[in-house]
Coordinates of C-alpha atoms in Angstrom, one line a residue:
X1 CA 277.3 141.5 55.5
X2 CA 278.7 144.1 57.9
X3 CA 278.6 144.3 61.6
X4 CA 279.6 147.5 64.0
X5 CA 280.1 147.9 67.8
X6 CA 280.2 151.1 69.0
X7 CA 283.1 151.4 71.6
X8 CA 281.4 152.1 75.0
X9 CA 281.9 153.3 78.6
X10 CA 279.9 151.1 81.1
X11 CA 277.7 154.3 82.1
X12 CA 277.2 155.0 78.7
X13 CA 276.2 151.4 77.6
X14 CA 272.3 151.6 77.9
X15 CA 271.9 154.8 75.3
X16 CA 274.4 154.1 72.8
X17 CA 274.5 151.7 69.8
X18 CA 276.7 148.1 70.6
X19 CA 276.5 147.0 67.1
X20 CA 275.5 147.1 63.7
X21 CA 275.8 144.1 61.1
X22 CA 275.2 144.1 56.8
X23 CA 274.7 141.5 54.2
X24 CA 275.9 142.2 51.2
X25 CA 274.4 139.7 48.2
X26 CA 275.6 139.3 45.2
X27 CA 273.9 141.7 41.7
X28 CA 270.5 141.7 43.4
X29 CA 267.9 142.7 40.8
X30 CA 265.8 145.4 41.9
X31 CA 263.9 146.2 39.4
X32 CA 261.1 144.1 41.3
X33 CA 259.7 145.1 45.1
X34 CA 261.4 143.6 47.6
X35 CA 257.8 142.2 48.3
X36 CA 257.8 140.4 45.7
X37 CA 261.6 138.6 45.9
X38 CA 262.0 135.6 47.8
X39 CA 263.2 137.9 50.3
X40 CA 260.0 137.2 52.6
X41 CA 262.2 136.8 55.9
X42 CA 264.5 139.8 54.8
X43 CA 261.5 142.0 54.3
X44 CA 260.1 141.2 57.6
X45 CA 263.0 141.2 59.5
X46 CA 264.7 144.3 58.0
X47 CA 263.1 146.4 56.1
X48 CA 260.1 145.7 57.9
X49 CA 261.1 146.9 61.1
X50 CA 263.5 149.5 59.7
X51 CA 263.8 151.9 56.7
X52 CA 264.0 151.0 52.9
X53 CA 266.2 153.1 51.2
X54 CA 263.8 153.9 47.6
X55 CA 266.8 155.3 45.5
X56 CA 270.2 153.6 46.4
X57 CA 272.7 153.1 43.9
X58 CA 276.4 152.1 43.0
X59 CA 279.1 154.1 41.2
X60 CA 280.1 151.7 39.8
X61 CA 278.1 148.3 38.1
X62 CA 280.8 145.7 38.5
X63 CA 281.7 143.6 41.1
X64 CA 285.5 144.8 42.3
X65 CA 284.8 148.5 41.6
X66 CA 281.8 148.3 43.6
X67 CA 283.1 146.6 46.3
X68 CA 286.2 149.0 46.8
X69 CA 283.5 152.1 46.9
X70 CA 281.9 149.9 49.6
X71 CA 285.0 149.7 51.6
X72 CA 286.8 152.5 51.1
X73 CA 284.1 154.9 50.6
X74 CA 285.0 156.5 47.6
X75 CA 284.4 156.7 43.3
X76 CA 285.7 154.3 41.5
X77 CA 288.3 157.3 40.1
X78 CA 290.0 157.7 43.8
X79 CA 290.3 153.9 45.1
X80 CA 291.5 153.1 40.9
X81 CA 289.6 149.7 40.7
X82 CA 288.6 149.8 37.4
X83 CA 287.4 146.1 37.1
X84 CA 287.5 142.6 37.8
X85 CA 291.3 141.8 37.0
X86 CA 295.0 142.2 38.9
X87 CA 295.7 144.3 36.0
X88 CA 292.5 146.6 36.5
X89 CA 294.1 146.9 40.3
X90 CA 291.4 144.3 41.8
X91 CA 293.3 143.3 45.2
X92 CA 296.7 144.5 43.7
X93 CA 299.7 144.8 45.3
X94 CA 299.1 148.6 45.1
X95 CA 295.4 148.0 46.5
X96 CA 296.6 146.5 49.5
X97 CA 299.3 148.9 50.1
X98 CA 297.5 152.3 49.8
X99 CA 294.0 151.6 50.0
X100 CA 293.2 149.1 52.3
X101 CA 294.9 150.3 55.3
X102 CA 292.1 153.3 55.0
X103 CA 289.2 151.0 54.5
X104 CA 286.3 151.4 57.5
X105 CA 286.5 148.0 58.6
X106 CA 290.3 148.6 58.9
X107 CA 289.8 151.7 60.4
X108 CA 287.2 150.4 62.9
X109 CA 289.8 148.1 63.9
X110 CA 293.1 150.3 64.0
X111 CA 291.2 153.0 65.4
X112 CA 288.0 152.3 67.2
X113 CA 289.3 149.1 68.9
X114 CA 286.8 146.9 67.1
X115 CA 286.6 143.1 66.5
X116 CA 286.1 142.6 62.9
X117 CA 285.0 139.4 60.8
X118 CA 284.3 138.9 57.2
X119 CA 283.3 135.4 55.6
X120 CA 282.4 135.8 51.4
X121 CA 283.6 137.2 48.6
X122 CA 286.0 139.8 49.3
X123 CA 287.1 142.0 46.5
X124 CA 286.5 139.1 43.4
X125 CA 287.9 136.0 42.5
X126 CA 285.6 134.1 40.8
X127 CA 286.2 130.3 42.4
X128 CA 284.7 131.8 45.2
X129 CA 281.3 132.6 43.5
X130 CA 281.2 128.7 43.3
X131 CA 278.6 127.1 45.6
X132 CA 280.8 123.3 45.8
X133 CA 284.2 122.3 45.4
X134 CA 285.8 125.6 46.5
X135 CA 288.8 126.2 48.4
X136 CA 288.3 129.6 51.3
X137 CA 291.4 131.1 52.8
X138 CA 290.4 131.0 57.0
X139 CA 292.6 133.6 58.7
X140 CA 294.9 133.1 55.8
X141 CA 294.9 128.9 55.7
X142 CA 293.7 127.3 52.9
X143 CA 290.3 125.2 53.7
X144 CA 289.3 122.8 50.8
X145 CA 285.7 122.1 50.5
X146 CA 283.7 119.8 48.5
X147 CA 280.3 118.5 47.9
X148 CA 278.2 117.4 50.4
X149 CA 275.3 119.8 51.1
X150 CA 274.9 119.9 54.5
X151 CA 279.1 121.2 55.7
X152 CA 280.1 122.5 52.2
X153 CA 277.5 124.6 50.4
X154 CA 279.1 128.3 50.6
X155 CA 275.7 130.3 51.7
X156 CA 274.7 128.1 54.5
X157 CA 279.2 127.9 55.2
X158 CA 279.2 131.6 55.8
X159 CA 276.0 131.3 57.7
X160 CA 277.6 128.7 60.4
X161 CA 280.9 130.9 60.6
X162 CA 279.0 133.7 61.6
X163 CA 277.4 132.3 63.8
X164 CA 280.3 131.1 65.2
X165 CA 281.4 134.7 65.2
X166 CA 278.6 136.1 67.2
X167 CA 278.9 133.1 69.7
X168 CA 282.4 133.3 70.9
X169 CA 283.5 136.6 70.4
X170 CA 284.0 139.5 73.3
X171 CA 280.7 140.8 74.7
X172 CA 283.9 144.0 76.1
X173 CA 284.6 144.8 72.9
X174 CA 282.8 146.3 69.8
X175 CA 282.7 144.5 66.7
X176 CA 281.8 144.4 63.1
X177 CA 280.7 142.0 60.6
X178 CA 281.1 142.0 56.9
X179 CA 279.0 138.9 55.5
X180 CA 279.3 138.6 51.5
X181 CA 277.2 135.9 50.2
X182 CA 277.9 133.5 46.8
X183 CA 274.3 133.9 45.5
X184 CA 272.9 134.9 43.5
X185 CA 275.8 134.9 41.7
X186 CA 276.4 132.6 38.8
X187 CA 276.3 129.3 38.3
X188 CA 273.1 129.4 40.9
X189 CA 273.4 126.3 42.6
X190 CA 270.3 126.3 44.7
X191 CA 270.2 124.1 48.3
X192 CA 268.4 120.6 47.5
X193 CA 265.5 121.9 49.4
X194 CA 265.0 124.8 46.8
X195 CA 265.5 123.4 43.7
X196 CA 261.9 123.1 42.7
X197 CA 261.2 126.4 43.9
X198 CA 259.6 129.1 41.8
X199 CA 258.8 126.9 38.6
X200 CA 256.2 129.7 37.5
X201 CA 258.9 132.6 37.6
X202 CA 260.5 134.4 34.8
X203 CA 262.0 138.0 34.6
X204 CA 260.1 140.9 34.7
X205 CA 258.0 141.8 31.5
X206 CA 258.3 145.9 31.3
X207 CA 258.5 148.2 28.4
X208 CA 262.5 147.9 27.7
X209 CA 262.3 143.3 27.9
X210 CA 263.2 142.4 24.8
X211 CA 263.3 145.8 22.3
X212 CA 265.8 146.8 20.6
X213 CA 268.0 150.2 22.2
X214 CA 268.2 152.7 19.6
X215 CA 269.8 156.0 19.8
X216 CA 272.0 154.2 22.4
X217 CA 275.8 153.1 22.3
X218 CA 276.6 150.6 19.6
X219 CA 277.3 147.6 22.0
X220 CA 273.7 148.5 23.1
X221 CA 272.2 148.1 19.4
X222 CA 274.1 145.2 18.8
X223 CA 272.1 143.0 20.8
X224 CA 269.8 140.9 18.9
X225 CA 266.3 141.9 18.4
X226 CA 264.3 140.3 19.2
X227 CA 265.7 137.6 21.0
X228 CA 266.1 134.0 20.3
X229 CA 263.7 131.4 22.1
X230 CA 266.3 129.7 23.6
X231 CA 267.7 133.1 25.0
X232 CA 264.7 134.2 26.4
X233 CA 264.5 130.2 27.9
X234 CA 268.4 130.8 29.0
X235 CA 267.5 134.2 30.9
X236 CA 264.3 133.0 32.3
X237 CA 266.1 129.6 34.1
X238 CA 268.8 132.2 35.1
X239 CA 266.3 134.6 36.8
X240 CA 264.3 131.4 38.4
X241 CA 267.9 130.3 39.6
X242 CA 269.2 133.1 41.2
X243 CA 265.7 133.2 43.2
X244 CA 266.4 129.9 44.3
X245 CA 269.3 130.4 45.9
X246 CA 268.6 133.3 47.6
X247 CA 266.6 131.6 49.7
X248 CA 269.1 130.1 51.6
X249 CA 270.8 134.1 52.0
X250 CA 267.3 134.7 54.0
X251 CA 267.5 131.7 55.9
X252 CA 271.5 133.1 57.0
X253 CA 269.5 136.4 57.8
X254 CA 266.7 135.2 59.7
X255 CA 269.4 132.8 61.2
X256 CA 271.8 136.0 62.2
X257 CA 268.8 137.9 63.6
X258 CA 267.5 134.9 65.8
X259 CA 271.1 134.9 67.0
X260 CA 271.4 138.7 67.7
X261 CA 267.9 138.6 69.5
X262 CA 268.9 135.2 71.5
X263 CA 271.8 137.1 72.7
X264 CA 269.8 140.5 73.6
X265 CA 272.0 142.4 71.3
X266 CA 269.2 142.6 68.5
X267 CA 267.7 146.3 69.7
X268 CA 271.4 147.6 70.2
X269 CA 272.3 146.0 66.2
X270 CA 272.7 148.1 63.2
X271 CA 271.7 145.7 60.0
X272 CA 271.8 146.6 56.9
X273 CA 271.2 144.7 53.5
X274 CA 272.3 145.6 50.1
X275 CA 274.1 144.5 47.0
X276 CA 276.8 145.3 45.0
X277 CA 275.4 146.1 41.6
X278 CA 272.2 144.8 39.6
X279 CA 271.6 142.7 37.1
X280 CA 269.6 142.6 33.8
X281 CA 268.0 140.2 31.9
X282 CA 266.4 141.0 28.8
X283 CA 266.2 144.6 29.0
X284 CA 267.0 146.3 25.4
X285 CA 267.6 142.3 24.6
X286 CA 271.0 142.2 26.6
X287 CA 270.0 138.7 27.8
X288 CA 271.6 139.0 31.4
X289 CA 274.8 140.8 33.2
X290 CA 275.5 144.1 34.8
X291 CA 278.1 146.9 33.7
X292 CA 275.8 149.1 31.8
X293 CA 274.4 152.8 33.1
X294 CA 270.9 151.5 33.3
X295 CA 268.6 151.4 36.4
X296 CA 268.7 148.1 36.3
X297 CA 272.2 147.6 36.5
X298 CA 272.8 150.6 38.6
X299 CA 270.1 150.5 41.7
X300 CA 270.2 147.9 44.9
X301 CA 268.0 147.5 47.5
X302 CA 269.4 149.0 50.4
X303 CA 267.5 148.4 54.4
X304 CA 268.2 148.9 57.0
X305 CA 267.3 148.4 61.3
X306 CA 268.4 149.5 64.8
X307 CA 268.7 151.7 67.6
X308 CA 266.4 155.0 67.0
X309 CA 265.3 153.8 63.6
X310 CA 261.7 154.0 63.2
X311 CA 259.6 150.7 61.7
X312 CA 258.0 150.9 58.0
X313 CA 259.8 153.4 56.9
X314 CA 260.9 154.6 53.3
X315 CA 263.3 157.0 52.0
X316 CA 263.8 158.6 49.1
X317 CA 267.0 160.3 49.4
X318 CA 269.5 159.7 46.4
X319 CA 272.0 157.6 48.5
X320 CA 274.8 155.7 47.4
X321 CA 277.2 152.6 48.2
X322 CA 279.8 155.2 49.2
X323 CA 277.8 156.3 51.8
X324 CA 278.0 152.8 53.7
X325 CA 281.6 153.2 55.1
X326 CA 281.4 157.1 56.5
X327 CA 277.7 155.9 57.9
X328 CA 279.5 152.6 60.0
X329 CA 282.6 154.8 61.3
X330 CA 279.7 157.7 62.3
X331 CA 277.7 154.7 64.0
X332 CA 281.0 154.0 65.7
X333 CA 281.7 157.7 66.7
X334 CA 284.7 157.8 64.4
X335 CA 285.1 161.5 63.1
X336 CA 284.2 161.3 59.1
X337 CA 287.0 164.4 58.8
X338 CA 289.7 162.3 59.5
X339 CA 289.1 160.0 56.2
X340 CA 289.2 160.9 52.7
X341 CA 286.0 159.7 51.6
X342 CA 284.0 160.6 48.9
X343 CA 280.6 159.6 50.6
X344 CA 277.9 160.9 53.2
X345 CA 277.1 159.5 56.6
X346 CA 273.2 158.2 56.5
X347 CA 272.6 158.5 60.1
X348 CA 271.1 161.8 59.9
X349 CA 268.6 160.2 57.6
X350 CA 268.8 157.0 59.7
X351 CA 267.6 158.6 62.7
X352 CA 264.7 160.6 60.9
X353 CA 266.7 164.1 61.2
X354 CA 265.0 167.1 60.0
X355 CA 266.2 169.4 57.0
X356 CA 269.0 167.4 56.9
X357 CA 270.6 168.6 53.8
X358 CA 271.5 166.1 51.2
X359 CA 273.4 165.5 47.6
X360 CA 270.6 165.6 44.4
X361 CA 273.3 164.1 42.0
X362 CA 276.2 161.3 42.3
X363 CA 278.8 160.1 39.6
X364 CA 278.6 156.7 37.7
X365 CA 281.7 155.4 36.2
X366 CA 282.8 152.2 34.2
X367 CA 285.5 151.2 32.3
X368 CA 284.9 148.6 29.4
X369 CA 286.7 145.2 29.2
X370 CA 287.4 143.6 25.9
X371 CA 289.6 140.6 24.3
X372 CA 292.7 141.9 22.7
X373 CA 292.2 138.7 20.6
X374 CA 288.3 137.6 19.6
X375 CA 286.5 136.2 22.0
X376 CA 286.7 132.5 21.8
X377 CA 283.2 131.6 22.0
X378 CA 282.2 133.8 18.7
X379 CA 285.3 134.6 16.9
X380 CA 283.5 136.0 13.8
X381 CA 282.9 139.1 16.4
X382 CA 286.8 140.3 15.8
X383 CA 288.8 141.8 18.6
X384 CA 287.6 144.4 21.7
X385 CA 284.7 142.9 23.2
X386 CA 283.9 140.1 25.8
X387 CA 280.8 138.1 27.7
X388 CA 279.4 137.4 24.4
X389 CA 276.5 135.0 25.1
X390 CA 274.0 133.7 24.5
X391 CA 273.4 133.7 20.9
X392 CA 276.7 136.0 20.1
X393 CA 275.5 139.1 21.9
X394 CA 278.2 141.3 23.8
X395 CA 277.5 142.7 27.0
X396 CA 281.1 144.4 27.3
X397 CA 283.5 146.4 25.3
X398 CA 287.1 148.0 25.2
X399 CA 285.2 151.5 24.9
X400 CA 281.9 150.8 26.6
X401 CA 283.7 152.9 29.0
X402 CA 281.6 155.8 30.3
X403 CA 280.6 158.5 32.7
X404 CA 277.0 160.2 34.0
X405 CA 275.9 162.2 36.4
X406 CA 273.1 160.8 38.1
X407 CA 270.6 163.5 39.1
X408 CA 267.4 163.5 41.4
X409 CA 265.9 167.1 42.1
X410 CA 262.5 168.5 42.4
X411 CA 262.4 169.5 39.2
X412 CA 264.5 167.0 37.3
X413 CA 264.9 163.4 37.4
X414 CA 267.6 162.6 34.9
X415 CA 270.6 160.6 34.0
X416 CA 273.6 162.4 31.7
X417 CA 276.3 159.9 30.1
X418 CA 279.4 160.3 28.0
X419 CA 281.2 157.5 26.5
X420 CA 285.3 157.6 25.5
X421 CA 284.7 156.5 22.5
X422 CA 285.5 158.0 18.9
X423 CA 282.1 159.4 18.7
X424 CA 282.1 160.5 22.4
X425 CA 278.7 159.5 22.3
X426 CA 276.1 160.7 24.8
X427 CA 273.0 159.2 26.4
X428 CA 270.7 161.3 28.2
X429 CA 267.3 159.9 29.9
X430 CA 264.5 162.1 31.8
X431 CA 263.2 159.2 34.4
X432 CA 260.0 161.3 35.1
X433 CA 258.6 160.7 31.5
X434 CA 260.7 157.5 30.5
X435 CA 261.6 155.3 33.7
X436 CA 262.5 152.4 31.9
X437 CA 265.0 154.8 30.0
X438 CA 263.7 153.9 26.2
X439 CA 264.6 157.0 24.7
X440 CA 267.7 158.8 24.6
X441 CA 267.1 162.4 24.2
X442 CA 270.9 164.1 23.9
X443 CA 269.4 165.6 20.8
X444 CA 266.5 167.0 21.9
X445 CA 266.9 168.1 25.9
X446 CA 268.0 171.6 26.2
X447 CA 271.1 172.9 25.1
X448 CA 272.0 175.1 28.5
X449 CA 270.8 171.6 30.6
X450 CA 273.3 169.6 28.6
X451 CA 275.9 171.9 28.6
X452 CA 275.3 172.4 32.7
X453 CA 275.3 168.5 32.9
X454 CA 278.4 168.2 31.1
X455 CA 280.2 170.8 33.2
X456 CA 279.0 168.7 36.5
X457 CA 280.0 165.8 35.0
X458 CA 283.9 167.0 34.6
X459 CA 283.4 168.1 38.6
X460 CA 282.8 165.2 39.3
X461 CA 285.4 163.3 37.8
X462 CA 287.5 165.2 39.4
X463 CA 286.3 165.0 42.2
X464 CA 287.9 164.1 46.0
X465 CA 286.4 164.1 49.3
X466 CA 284.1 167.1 50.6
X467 CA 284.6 168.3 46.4
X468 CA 282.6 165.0 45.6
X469 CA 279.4 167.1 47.6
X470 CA 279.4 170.0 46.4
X471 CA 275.6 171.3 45.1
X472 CA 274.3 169.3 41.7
X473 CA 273.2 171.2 39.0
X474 CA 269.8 172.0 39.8
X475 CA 271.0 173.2 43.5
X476 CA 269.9 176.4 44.8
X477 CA 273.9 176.7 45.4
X478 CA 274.7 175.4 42.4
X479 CA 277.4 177.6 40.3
X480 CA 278.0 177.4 36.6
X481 CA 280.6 179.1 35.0
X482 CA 280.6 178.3 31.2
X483 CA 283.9 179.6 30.8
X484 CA 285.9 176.4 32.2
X485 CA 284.4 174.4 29.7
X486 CA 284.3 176.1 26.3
X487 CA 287.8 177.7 26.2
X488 CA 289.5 174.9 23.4
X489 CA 286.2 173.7 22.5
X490 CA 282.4 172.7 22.8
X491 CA 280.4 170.5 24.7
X492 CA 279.9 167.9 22.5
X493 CA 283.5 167.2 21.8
X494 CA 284.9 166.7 24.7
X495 CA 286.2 163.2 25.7
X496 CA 286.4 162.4 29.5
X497 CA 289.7 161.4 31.2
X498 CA 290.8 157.8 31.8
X499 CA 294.0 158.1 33.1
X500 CA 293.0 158.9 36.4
X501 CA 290.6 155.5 36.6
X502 CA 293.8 153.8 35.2
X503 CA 296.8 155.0 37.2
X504 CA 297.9 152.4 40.1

């Protein structure tokens, strides 16, 4: 969760913004309505009296990657998280050093004079996604906790110390608020009081649940189709679980806004809510994770409230998680020129701006994880790949590493991919006629399309700052010239960079 104070003369106190303040919960699933989540106090709180974003996504579908495009504001390619390990530059020594000084909370605090708090999950270490019997570093002093529900269960911990926040901090002075909740991570410890919640639940039953993925990548059709009873049983308690526990994340909201009105900063408060990636279960029989290029891995709810933001409303716009940072340091008058970031300020679209002109594509990239050894819980599987469960099905790979361009145009709603792999296979999906992204059609789209696609796909890669916006491929100031890409060779065989997602 994020909050934001806008830095204020006295005079100019009554018309502009004192704060703004975010949740940020943990692979949200949004392939169902917000409507029909547990979210009930969320919706009516948030996106109720604000704006629902329709088509928000992440660059990235992991949980360090995405949260260092949060902060910085930038593709996974220019802030070099690559995953969930030291080694894959997750809070690294060279993280801390180059990229967190120009993170917008940092910023907001270096620059803009703001108090800043964060309580959560930072970047990712994984103790921390435990609900008991967790240790949290307070202003950089270890704080052991146990397990006794009512002063130790993390969600309603991070809940108290923002509160806390909010209650003795400066009323002179702006500030922001970065709240990063547990759930619903795994292992889905529910609150006592919402254990027996939601015993008629399961996951979503739509076209892709439980079918196998053909003409996709081969750690896609090596899932097990269809899937075992007890897998389907396995992802059903999972989903049921993670609904559980995010009911006590809406209580923390409902408690925050109570807080915020009691105070009578609630009509001067940004909020906003989001995730950092999604989550499937069952789709294409992948029983449940993230990391793939999928929709439902790659979309998160995304609300927003406050000062000149009408109620009820929805948006459309392809908008990212980069976009978060540049939209908090525009909130806070910072000038957006100044940084390096790859995203786009929302206010524009925030405040209901007309022909406000906007991106139609954005870049996905991920970088697969694998055992050098087998993985220990099915060694008959050899060496390369990892999360292998239930039932001995992979959800991640050494070269399930891949790149799309994400496109939403007028004419076109489609999704490009390459993977590094040795058949530099490509996926290509047109979401108009297949949302639930059955059916690969590489072989069959257009070959001036795909070739187009695969040009924008090397821009983007390469990509930096105000390059990272430049028109998308069906653009009316989009330029194409054919002659950068088939100089040594053709579309088809080209394999995409990873050197600069693995330089540190």
């Amino acid at each position: 969760a994020g909050g934001v104070r806008r830095a204020t003369a006295p005079r100019e106190a009554a018309r502009r913004p004192a704060a703004s303040l975010g949740v940020l919960a943990r692979a949200a699933d949004c392939a169902v309505p917000l409507l029909q989540t547990p979210m009930k106090k969320t919706n009516a709180l948030i996106a109720q009296m604000g704006v629902t974003f329709l088509n928000a996504y992440v660059p990235s579908a992991l949980c360090c990657p995405s949260r260092a495009s949060i902060l910085t504001g930038k593709y996974p390619h220019n802030h070099h998280v690559v995953n969930n390990t030291l080694e894959g530059n997750c809070s690294s020594k060279s993280w801390q050093k180059i990229q967190e000084p120009n993170t917008f909370p940092a910023l907001l605090k270096s620059m803009c004079g703001y108090q800043t708090f964060f309580a959560g999950k930072y970047l990712n270490e994984e103790k921390n996604s435990k609900y008991y019997n967790y240790t949290l570093s307070v202003n950089g002093k270890a704080r052991r906790h146990g397990e006794n529900y009512s002063v130790d269960y993390l969600t309603d911990v991070l809940a108290n110390m923002s509160l806390d926040f909010l209650e003795y901090k400066s009323n002179f002075e702006p500030f922001f608020m970065m709240i990063s909740t547990p759930a619903p991570h795994s292992p889905w410890t529910a609150a006592p009081q919402y254990k027996n919640s939601f015993q008629n639940v399961s996951a979503p039953r739509n076209s892709n649940f439980n079918i196998h993925g053909k003409n996709k990548h081969w750690l896609i059709r090596q899932a097990k189709t269809p899937m075992t009873n007890s897998s389907i049983q396995f992802l059903d308690d999972a989903y049921r679980k993670r609904w559980q526990t995010l009911l006590s994340v809406d209580d923390l909201v409902e408690k925050l806004v109570k807080k915020l009105e009691n105070h009578g900063e609630l009509d001067n408060t940004y909020i906003f809510y989001t995730s950092d990636n999604g989550f499937h279960t069952g789709q294409f029989s992948l029983p449940i994770d993230k990391r793939q290029l999928y929709e439902f891995d790659i979309k998160v709810p995304l609300l927003v409230r406050g000062p000149g933001i009408k109620p009820n409303q929805t948006n459309k716009m392809l908008v990212a998680n980069i976009d978060l940072g540049p939209t908090i340091l525009d909130i806070a008058g910072y000038d957006l020129n100044k940084t390096q970031m790859d995203g786009m300020s929302l206010l524009p679209l925030l405040r209901g701006d007309k022909n406000v002109t906007w991106r139609s594509d954005f870049l996905v990239e991920y970088q697969g994880e694998g055992y050098n050894g087998s993985d220990p819980t099915c060694p008959g599987l050899g060496p390369g790949v990892t999360h292998c469960f239930p039932d001995c099905v992979c959800e991640d790979s050494y070269n399930n590493t891949y790149a799309c361009v994400r496109t939403m145009s007028t004419s076109w709603d489609l999704q490009y991919c390459e993977f590094d792999d040795r058949e530099v296979f490509v996926e290509v999906y047109n979401l108009t006629a297949d949302p639930h992204q059955i059916n690969n059609i590489a072989k069959t789209i257009d070959q001036e399309i795909l070739e187009k696609m695969n040009y924008r796909l090397m821009m983007l890669q390469s990509c930096s700052g105000a390059t990272c916006r430049t028109p998308g491929v069906f653009d009316p100031g989009y330029r194409f010239d054919p002659r950068l890409m088939f100089s040594n060779h053709g579309v088809r065989a080209r394999r995409f960079s990873t050197r600069s997602l693995s330089s540190i």
